Amino acid sequence: MQFSSIVGQGEIKQRLINTVKENRVSHAQLFLGPEGSGSLALAIAYAQYVSCEDKSDHDSCGVCASCRKYQKLVHPDLHFSYPFFAKHKDDTALSFIEQWRDAIIKHPYLSLDIWRGYLDAENKQANINIAECHQIIKKLSFKPFESAYKILILWLPEYLDKTGNALLKIIEEPQPNTLFLLVAQNQDQILNTILSRTQLVKIPCLNDNEVKQYLINEHHQTEHAAAEIAFLSDGNLTEALAMLNNDESSYHDYFLKWLRMCFSNKGLEIVDFVDVLAKLGRENQKNFMRYGISYIRECCMLLAGAGNLVHLPAKELDTAQKMISVMSLPMAAAISELLEKAHYHVERNANPKILFLDVSLQIVKILKFKTIPQGTHYIPN
């Protein structure tokens, strides 16, 4: 993977290149960026640049023996560690290396949910176990085979529990020419003992224009469609790519149908609709929640008198203007908070029927009975 194939992040790319040109490569670095920012892709491109036999001032060559192996993720001095679902206590990341290579090549902006799909273990808990930590220590105890550096890319160190402390010594005092690249999304969930031993590389989310231009140039979207997806994805390219495979208009129709049922307090219809939502699958459920959050956010803008900041197609804008006639700004904000919590719980494998029925009943209280949750109580609006 080359820097040129990664969307945006020009400043980060140049900073990484400069560390190699100026011989300032830190042996343990933490690439910290939100999902869809390209942090994993940047780590792989950086590793390829470090190992390239004919690197330029701007990128790896892409054609030398080292680069060709990196493009297939089969270089003998490139190692990966990542969360997986151990069937046996001795399982390590190597047990899933073929799935990993396939996932990265097809999805450079990989998310944990996409990775779960490759493991056929959607509802199981991922982690990096003690056997994997011992395997890392063993692999990195050898000298490099072909390149100047032996490189380990550890994706999502948040999934290292206390067994991750087994890696402290090798991170702090590695073999010569050993490079650790940790790729994380949540700094607060990383062991402090590991965090303190790494150099931080902060990677920002992409801006809307970068996502829009990528969708236009690489996925042949119209400017209008690309702008809508870029806005809804909020700088998350992983989410933007997922939206390409889903019909946003169907989310709009589903979401409005749901709100109307809640407003009318149609209990039996709500139960039937919840059954439909529960069968969508987790990714579609998350996308549905994201759409709802974005739509209600636009309603909040209209209610606050900031219609000039609203980004909605004509059809959706028309329904939003009708929707705000039956809700106040506090009501819209309360619904948005409910949807954000629901999205959080979907990500963490909550029972979808129970979750969506509970959210529906709370929306009924807000829309039908004009009561807004305050702590554990509902206060009339």
mmCIF file of C-alpha atoms in Angstrom, residues 138-304:
data_model
loop_
_atom_site.group_PDB
_atom_site.id
_atom_site.type_symbol
_atom_site.label_atom_id
_atom_site.label_comp_id
_atom_site.label_asym_id
_atom_site.label_seq_id
_atom_site.Cartn_x
_atom_site.Cartn_y
_atom_site.Cartn_z
ATOM 1 C CA LYS A 138 8.737 -14.970 19.696
ATOM 2 C CA LYS A 139 8.396 -13.484 16.195
ATOM 3 C CA LEU A 140 10.227 -10.299 17.103
ATOM 4 C CA SER A 141 13.105 -12.058 18.821
ATOM 5 C CA PHE A 142 14.631 -12.850 15.410
ATOM 6 C CA LYS A 143 16.627 -10.540 13.177
ATOM 7 C CA PRO A 144 15.056 -9.119 9.989
ATOM 8 C CA PHE A 145 15.173 -11.526 7.035
ATOM 9 C CA GLU A 146 15.237 -9.158 4.060
ATOM 10 C CA SER A 147 14.628 -5.539 5.095
ATOM 11 C CA ALA A 148 16.405 -3.175 7.431
ATOM 12 C CA TYR A 149 13.456 -3.386 9.851
ATOM 13 C CA LYS A 150 11.247 -6.095 11.262
ATOM 14 C CA ILE A 151 7.833 -4.451 11.628
ATOM 15 C CA LEU A 152 4.788 -5.385 13.712
ATOM 16 C CA ILE A 153 1.464 -3.634 13.094
ATOM 17 C CA LEU A 154 -0.842 -4.177 16.065
ATOM 18 C CA TRP A 155 -4.392 -3.181 15.166
ATOM 19 C CA LEU A 156 -6.716 -2.119 18.004
ATOM 20 C CA PRO A 157 -4.500 -2.484 21.092
ATOM 21 C CA GLU A 158 -7.652 -1.544 23.027
ATOM 22 C CA TYR A 159 -8.451 -5.267 22.888
ATOM 23 C CA LEU A 160 -5.354 -6.183 24.858
ATOM 24 C CA ASP A 161 -6.383 -6.887 28.430
ATOM 25 C CA LYS A 162 -3.898 -7.029 31.304
ATOM 26 C CA THR A 163 -2.110 -9.860 29.508
ATOM 27 C CA GLY A 164 -0.809 -7.102 27.228
ATOM 28 C CA ASN A 165 1.671 -6.217 29.958
ATOM 29 C CA ALA A 166 3.634 -9.231 28.726
ATOM 30 C CA LEU A 167 4.676 -7.017 25.788
ATOM 31 C CA LEU A 168 6.106 -4.198 27.902
ATOM 32 C CA LYS A 169 9.710 -5.354 27.902
ATOM 33 C CA ILE A 170 9.907 -5.993 24.162
ATOM 34 C CA ILE A 171 8.218 -2.645 23.411
ATOM 35 C CA GLU A 172 10.587 -0.758 25.709
ATOM 36 C CA GLU A 173 13.748 -2.717 24.839
ATOM 37 C CA PRO A 174 13.199 -4.312 21.424
ATOM 38 C CA GLN A 175 15.732 -6.113 19.304
ATOM 39 C CA PRO A 176 17.714 -3.754 17.037
ATOM 40 C CA ASN A 177 15.802 -2.564 13.945
ATOM 41 C CA THR A 178 12.409 -3.591 15.293
ATOM 42 C CA LEU A 179 9.472 -1.272 14.671
ATOM 43 C CA PHE A 180 6.129 -1.383 16.535
ATOM 44 C CA LEU A 181 3.188 0.388 14.917
ATOM 45 C CA LEU A 182 0.074 0.344 17.087
ATOM 46 C CA VAL A 183 -3.162 1.458 15.408
ATOM 47 C CA ALA A 184 -5.903 2.543 17.806
ATOM 48 C CA GLN A 185 -9.217 4.395 17.905
ATOM 49 C CA ASN A 186 -9.794 4.950 21.648
ATOM 50 C CA GLN A 187 -6.832 6.201 23.643
ATOM 51 C CA ASP A 188 -8.670 5.848 26.959
ATOM 52 C CA GLN A 189 -9.059 2.096 26.452
ATOM 53 C CA ILE A 190 -5.361 1.369 25.933
ATOM 54 C CA LEU A 191 -3.289 0.078 28.830
ATOM 55 C CA ASN A 192 -1.438 3.062 30.321
ATOM 56 C CA THR A 193 1.697 0.964 30.641
ATOM 57 C CA ILE A 194 1.706 0.501 26.851
ATOM 58 C CA LEU A 195 0.558 4.026 26.042
ATOM 59 C CA SER A 196 3.440 5.570 27.971
ATOM 60 C CA ARG A 197 5.970 3.613 25.902
ATOM 61 C CA THR A 198 4.841 4.842 22.481
ATOM 62 C CA GLN A 199 5.200 7.985 20.412
ATOM 63 C CA LEU A 200 1.767 9.360 19.527
ATOM 64 C CA VAL A 201 0.781 10.084 15.911
ATOM 65 C CA LYS A 202 -2.651 11.745 15.933
ATOM 66 C CA ILE A 203 -4.677 11.205 12.772
ATOM 67 C CA PRO A 204 -7.721 13.456 12.268
ATOM 68 C CA CYS A 205 -10.930 12.412 10.572
ATOM 69 C CA LEU A 206 -11.289 13.345 6.909
ATOM 70 C CA ASN A 207 -13.175 16.473 5.936
ATOM 71 C CA ASP A 208 -16.364 16.327 3.883
ATOM 72 C CA ASN A 209 -14.688 17.572 0.712
ATOM 73 C CA GLU A 210 -12.010 14.848 0.809
ATOM 74 C CA VAL A 211 -14.674 12.155 1.181
ATOM 75 C CA LYS A 212 -16.816 13.741 -1.543
ATOM 76 C CA GLN A 213 -13.979 13.948 -4.077
ATOM 77 C CA TYR A 214 -12.967 10.352 -3.372
ATOM 78 C CA LEU A 215 -16.528 9.125 -3.993
ATOM 79 C CA ILE A 216 -16.742 11.122 -7.226
ATOM 80 C CA ASN A 217 -13.335 10.080 -8.577
ATOM 81 C CA GLU A 218 -13.157 6.467 -7.425
ATOM 82 C CA HIS A 219 -16.807 5.402 -7.199
ATOM 83 C CA HIS A 220 -18.321 7.572 -9.946
ATOM 84 C CA GLN A 221 -20.924 9.194 -7.723
ATOM 85 C CA THR A 222 -22.665 12.369 -8.804
ATOM 86 C CA GLU A 223 -21.569 15.492 -6.967
ATOM 87 C CA HIS A 224 -24.928 15.718 -5.199
ATOM 88 C CA ALA A 225 -24.933 12.057 -4.084
ATOM 89 C CA ALA A 226 -21.284 12.245 -3.000
ATOM 90 C CA ALA A 227 -21.920 15.423 -1.011
ATOM 91 C CA GLU A 228 -24.877 13.818 0.794
ATOM 92 C CA ILE A 229 -22.914 10.687 1.724
ATOM 93 C CA ALA A 230 -19.906 12.759 2.814
ATOM 94 C CA PHE A 231 -22.127 14.865 5.052
ATOM 95 C CA LEU A 232 -23.905 11.885 6.626
ATOM 96 C CA SER A 233 -20.682 9.913 7.165
ATOM 97 C CA ASP A 234 -19.116 12.832 9.072
ATOM 98 C CA GLY A 235 -15.553 12.167 7.896
ATOM 99 C CA ASN A 236 -15.744 8.384 8.341
ATOM 100 C CA LEU A 237 -14.744 6.867 4.984
ATOM 101 C CA THR A 238 -15.599 3.359 6.201
ATOM 102 C CA GLU A 239 -19.147 4.514 6.856
ATOM 103 C CA ALA A 240 -19.297 6.387 3.541
ATOM 104 C CA LEU A 241 -18.318 3.252 1.622
ATOM 105 C CA ALA A 242 -20.946 1.244 3.516
ATOM 106 C CA MET A 243 -23.563 3.804 2.510
ATOM 107 C CA LEU A 244 -22.742 3.247 -1.162
ATOM 108 C CA ASN A 245 -24.130 -0.269 -0.814
ATOM 109 C CA ASN A 246 -27.344 0.856 0.859
ATOM 110 C CA ASP A 247 -30.271 2.863 -0.397
ATOM 111 C CA GLU A 248 -30.432 6.010 1.725
ATOM 112 C CA SER A 249 -33.979 6.706 0.541
ATOM 113 C CA SER A 250 -35.118 3.400 2.057
ATOM 114 C CA TYR A 251 -33.642 4.469 5.413
ATOM 115 C CA HIS A 252 -35.546 7.733 5.101
ATOM 116 C CA ASP A 253 -38.845 5.961 4.417
ATOM 117 C CA TYR A 254 -38.249 3.433 7.210
ATOM 118 C CA PHE A 255 -37.302 6.101 9.705
ATOM 119 C CA LEU A 256 -40.325 8.299 8.950
ATOM 120 C CA LYS A 257 -42.623 5.286 9.142
ATOM 121 C CA TRP A 258 -41.177 4.491 12.571
ATOM 122 C CA LEU A 259 -41.630 8.043 13.872
ATOM 123 C CA ARG A 260 -45.204 8.194 12.579
ATOM 124 C CA MET A 261 -46.082 4.931 14.322
ATOM 125 C CA CYS A 262 -44.570 6.244 17.549
ATOM 126 C CA PHE A 263 -46.413 9.571 17.199
ATOM 127 C CA SER A 264 -49.707 7.696 16.692
ATOM 128 C CA ASN A 265 -48.883 5.214 19.481
ATOM 129 C CA LYS A 266 -49.731 2.209 17.286
ATOM 130 C CA GLY A 267 -48.473 -0.506 19.603
ATOM 131 C CA LEU A 268 -49.060 -3.597 17.445
ATOM 132 C CA GLU A 269 -47.589 -1.929 14.362
ATOM 133 C CA ILE A 270 -44.558 -0.870 16.397
ATOM 134 C CA VAL A 271 -44.008 -4.466 17.555
ATOM 135 C CA ASP A 272 -44.186 -5.705 13.942
ATOM 136 C CA PHE A 273 -41.800 -2.962 12.811
ATOM 137 C CA VAL A 274 -39.349 -3.848 15.588
ATOM 138 C CA ASP A 275 -39.317 -7.434 14.270
ATOM 139 C CA VAL A 276 -38.340 -6.087 10.846
ATOM 140 C CA LEU A 277 -35.543 -3.947 12.314
ATOM 141 C CA ALA A 278 -34.244 -6.890 14.337
ATOM 142 C CA LYS A 279 -33.765 -8.918 11.141
ATOM 143 C CA LEU A 280 -31.782 -6.261 9.277
ATOM 144 C CA GLY A 281 -28.402 -7.369 10.644
ATOM 145 C CA ARG A 282 -26.084 -5.273 12.751
ATOM 146 C CA GLU A 283 -24.493 -3.195 9.976
ATOM 147 C CA ASN A 284 -27.858 -2.183 8.536
ATOM 148 C CA GLN A 285 -29.162 -1.461 12.035
ATOM 149 C CA LYS A 286 -26.178 0.804 12.689
ATOM 150 C CA ASN A 287 -26.636 2.583 9.356
ATOM 151 C CA PHE A 288 -30.347 3.032 10.121
ATOM 152 C CA MET A 289 -29.488 4.586 13.488
ATOM 153 C CA ARG A 290 -26.841 6.815 11.895
ATOM 154 C CA TYR A 291 -29.340 8.028 9.344
ATOM 155 C CA GLY A 292 -31.881 8.743 12.080
ATOM 156 C CA ILE A 293 -29.313 10.672 14.119
ATOM 157 C CA SER A 294 -28.358 12.763 11.072
ATOM 158 C CA TYR A 295 -31.991 13.406 10.141
ATOM 159 C CA ILE A 296 -33.001 14.496 13.645
ATOM 160 C CA ARG A 297 -29.895 16.689 13.801
ATOM 161 C CA GLU A 298 -31.156 18.494 10.687
ATOM 162 C CA CYS A 299 -34.565 18.874 12.354
ATOM 163 C CA CYS A 300 -32.778 20.459 15.323
ATOM 164 C CA MET A 301 -31.145 22.944 12.937
ATOM 165 C CA LEU A 302 -34.533 23.883 11.501
ATOM 166 C CA LEU A 303 -36.059 24.231 14.967
ATOM 167 C CA ALA A 304 -33.158 26.446 16.041
#
